[in-house]
């Protein structure tokens, strides 16, 4: 890494990422490390310019307040502390630093340079990836989601055709999604891309299964199965590319932070398929991943796409999935997305989608009573997906969407707009039970 670094040592703060973000937003690279990092390990980090001891409510572990190795104060770096007073620091603050104070610490005290930007990051990573991979090959499961797409683009830049991408279409993708992945990566970026249309395998296994957890398990397990089958057909693969990002690592829990969720991207590949990992986005926050994707030339629709669950439309086709309802759902979703884009709402609303319940309602079509499906529209805004507010969609806009769906998707004769916040609802209808 060529960039200057400010190290945040976690002494039980719940706001490490807020501090890291604040520093990075000022153009200086920052990393969060555990409080018990050894002075040698700290010295081994590149270009350290200063240290912030970040205390907080989780500082006391098993009745003892955790602390840093005092030898850290003798390394010669400027050290400040937030929320735990210590005489050894250059300065102690009761609460998070305001921007002016932080700037003064970064640029006056630490003499850091504002050289954290995506151009430098990409240049560094290209070098690091080449060093790690050498002339070996890397395999990547390319879903078309933001993280895997950006990893793919970065690896293509670094090692070209030494990267082998596998895109598994589980039949639960949105309209044209797999086609777009093929177009961008195979046609535009000239990637080595294996496309596996496993729709029948997934839908056959899911036939008649109505329990949401069971559906998720089948989809997850079969995905690994299909991917492993493809991996076994390939020779000379030494590495697996992963779209792991910084929150995945931080959320796995440091010594003082409560583990929020375990970092399980590696995702249970069978024993005979053990690879070294290449995780070039592991230090980036989500918006930095997007900025990296833009810098690498990926299309905006791919980089700024809304979150989409791994099990895809499978969690939105309620009850036992049938091809007929899945197709109706896919078409309705495509119409909703098209109208959102036309109205400029795609840039404003965090997540918007359709859901199809597994019952029919009576309606009238061509002067006769007919049974049809109901489609539910959901449009929510959130910061962290832990809570969510409803987007107040315009009535005329909604009417247009309803008209289009009921006209262009003949098996649908009702459309509802769902208005429940999270909590008490979840964002999806069939959500993961942790
Ligand atoms: P819920 O429904 O729990 O969703 O309020 C919160 C966010 O997580 C997404 N989500 C998933 N993402 N696999 C994923 O990759 C899943 O199984 C899954 N379930 C929910 C959901 O779309 C929302 O953004």
mmCIF file of N, CA, C and O and ligand atoms in Angstrom, residues 216 307-311 315-316 350-351 353 385 422 425-432, ligand 1:
data_model
loop_
_atom_site.group_PDB
_atom_site.id
_atom_site.type_symbol
_atom_site.label_atom_id
_atom_site.label_comp_id
_atom_site.label_asym_id
_atom_site.label_seq_id
_atom_site.Cartn_x
_atom_site.Cartn_y
_atom_site.Cartn_z
ATOM 1 N N UNK A 216 -34.698 -21.998 1.047
ATOM 2 C CA UNK A 216 -33.381 -21.369 1.108
ATOM 3 C C UNK A 216 -32.261 -22.398 1.195
ATOM 4 O O UNK A 216 -31.230 -22.267 0.555
ATOM 5 N N UNK A 307 -30.063 -3.968 -3.523
ATOM 6 C CA UNK A 307 -29.736 -5.281 -2.962
ATOM 7 C C UNK A 307 -30.701 -6.340 -3.482
ATOM 8 O O UNK A 307 -31.879 -6.060 -3.687
ATOM 9 N N UNK A 308 -30.162 -7.507 -3.730
ATOM 10 C CA UNK A 308 -31.002 -8.612 -4.227
ATOM 11 C C UNK A 308 -30.565 -9.874 -3.488
ATOM 12 O O UNK A 308 -29.375 -10.201 -3.472
ATOM 13 N N UNK A 309 -31.490 -10.564 -2.815
ATOM 14 C CA UNK A 309 -31.070 -11.704 -1.991
ATOM 15 C C UNK A 309 -30.454 -12.824 -2.807
ATOM 16 O O UNK A 309 -30.850 -13.045 -3.957
ATOM 17 N N UNK A 310 -29.484 -13.519 -2.201
ATOM 18 C CA UNK A 310 -28.844 -14.655 -2.866
ATOM 19 C C UNK A 310 -29.847 -15.655 -3.424
ATOM 20 O O UNK A 310 -29.717 -16.078 -4.582
ATOM 21 N N UNK A 311 -30.881 -16.052 -2.650
ATOM 22 C CA UNK A 311 -31.858 -17.012 -3.188
ATOM 23 C C UNK A 311 -32.810 -16.381 -4.216
ATOM 24 O O UNK A 311 -33.768 -17.021 -4.649
ATOM 25 N N UNK A 315 -37.338 -16.163 -2.789
ATOM 26 C CA UNK A 315 -37.916 -15.699 -1.521
ATOM 27 C C UNK A 315 -39.128 -14.795 -1.759
ATOM 28 O O UNK A 315 -39.803 -14.392 -0.814
ATOM 29 N N UNK A 316 -39.373 -14.471 -3.022
ATOM 30 C CA UNK A 316 -40.508 -13.578 -3.335
ATOM 31 C C UNK A 316 -41.639 -14.318 -4.032
ATOM 32 O O UNK A 316 -42.706 -13.752 -4.255
ATOM 33 N N UNK A 350 -34.292 2.747 -1.820
ATOM 34 C CA UNK A 350 -33.260 1.770 -1.473
ATOM 35 C C UNK A 350 -33.538 0.390 -2.058
ATOM 36 O O UNK A 350 -32.672 -0.249 -2.616
ATOM 37 N N UNK A 351 -34.775 -0.064 -1.883
ATOM 38 C CA UNK A 351 -35.114 -1.392 -2.414
ATOM 39 C C UNK A 351 -36.592 -1.418 -2.808
ATOM 40 O O UNK A 351 -37.451 -0.945 -2.065
ATOM 41 N N UNK A 353 -39.493 -3.964 -5.077
ATOM 42 C CA UNK A 353 -39.644 -5.253 -5.758
ATOM 43 C C UNK A 353 -41.087 -5.716 -5.678
ATOM 44 O O UNK A 353 -41.922 -5.064 -5.032
ATOM 45 N N UNK A 385 -30.730 -1.803 6.793
ATOM 46 C CA UNK A 385 -31.640 -2.945 6.610
ATOM 47 C C UNK A 385 -32.137 -3.541 7.936
ATOM 48 O O UNK A 385 -32.884 -4.511 7.929
ATOM 49 N N UNK A 422 -40.465 -1.990 8.774
ATOM 50 C CA UNK A 422 -39.678 -2.966 9.533
ATOM 51 C C UNK A 422 -39.133 -2.267 10.771
ATOM 52 O O UNK A 422 -38.444 -1.259 10.607
ATOM 53 N N UNK A 425 -42.808 -5.662 10.257
ATOM 54 C CA UNK A 425 -42.567 -6.589 9.136
ATOM 55 C C UNK A 425 -41.058 -6.717 8.916
ATOM 56 O O UNK A 425 -40.266 -6.053 9.591
ATOM 57 N N UNK A 426 -40.652 -7.571 8.000
ATOM 58 C CA UNK A 426 -39.283 -7.549 7.490
ATOM 59 C C UNK A 426 -39.361 -6.927 6.100
ATOM 60 O O UNK A 426 -40.457 -6.649 5.611
ATOM 61 N N UNK A 427 -38.229 -6.727 5.463
ATOM 62 C CA UNK A 427 -38.254 -6.142 4.110
ATOM 63 C C UNK A 427 -38.791 -7.180 3.129
ATOM 64 O O UNK A 427 -39.746 -6.930 2.397
ATOM 65 N N UNK A 428 -38.179 -8.334 3.126
ATOM 66 C CA UNK A 428 -38.682 -9.421 2.280
ATOM 67 C C UNK A 428 -39.887 -10.061 2.966
ATOM 68 O O UNK A 428 -40.096 -9.879 4.169
ATOM 69 N N UNK A 429 -40.624 -10.867 2.205
ATOM 70 C CA UNK A 429 -41.754 -11.577 2.812
ATOM 71 C C UNK A 429 -41.288 -12.868 3.474
ATOM 72 O O UNK A 429 -41.748 -13.249 4.529
ATOM 73 N N UNK A 430 -40.372 -13.546 2.775
ATOM 74 C CA UNK A 430 -39.852 -14.785 3.349
ATOM 75 C C UNK A 430 -38.424 -14.526 3.762
ATOM 76 O O UNK A 430 -37.502 -14.668 2.969
ATOM 77 N N UNK A 431 -38.243 -14.114 5.021
ATOM 78 C CA UNK A 431 -36.918 -13.691 5.447
ATOM 79 C C UNK A 431 -36.181 -14.784 6.180
ATOM 80 O O UNK A 431 -36.781 -15.695 6.718
ATOM 81 N N UNK A 432 -34.870 -14.585 6.174
ATOM 82 C CA UNK A 432 -34.003 -15.566 6.835
ATOM 83 C C UNK A 432 -34.246 -15.528 8.338
ATOM 84 O O UNK A 432 -34.341 -14.477 8.949
HETATM 85 P P1 LIG B 1 -35.221 -8.634 5.734
HETATM 86 O O1 LIG B 1 -36.252 -9.304 4.903
HETATM 87 O O2 LIG B 1 -34.567 -9.561 6.723
HETATM 88 O O3 LIG B 1 -34.084 -8.221 4.713
HETATM 89 O O4 LIG B 1 -35.727 -7.384 6.381
HETATM 90 C C1 LIG B 1 -33.026 -7.334 4.990
HETATM 91 C C2 LIG B 1 -32.175 -7.202 3.740
HETATM 92 O O5 LIG B 1 -31.497 -8.439 3.489
HETATM 93 C C3 LIG B 1 -31.852 -8.941 2.208
HETATM 94 N N1 LIG B 1 -32.012 -10.387 2.344
HETATM 95 C C4 LIG B 1 -31.153 -11.313 1.893
HETATM 96 N N2 LIG B 1 -29.998 -11.181 1.231
HETATM 97 N N3 LIG B 1 -29.775 -13.533 1.191
HETATM 98 C C5 LIG B 1 -29.323 -12.299 0.875
HETATM 99 O O6 LIG B 1 -28.257 -12.221 0.240
HETATM 100 C C6 LIG B 1 -30.923 -13.740 1.858
HETATM 101 O O7 LIG B 1 -31.309 -14.861 2.119
HETATM 102 C C7 LIG B 1 -31.645 -12.557 2.222
HETATM 103 N N4 LIG B 1 -32.798 -12.359 2.899
HETATM 104 C C8 LIG B 1 -33.001 -11.028 2.954
HETATM 105 C C9 LIG B 1 -33.152 -8.264 1.835
HETATM 106 O O8 LIG B 1 -33.320 -8.206 0.436
HETATM 107 C C10 LIG B 1 -32.982 -6.921 2.476
HETATM 108 O O9 LIG B 1 -32.215 -6.060 1.654
#
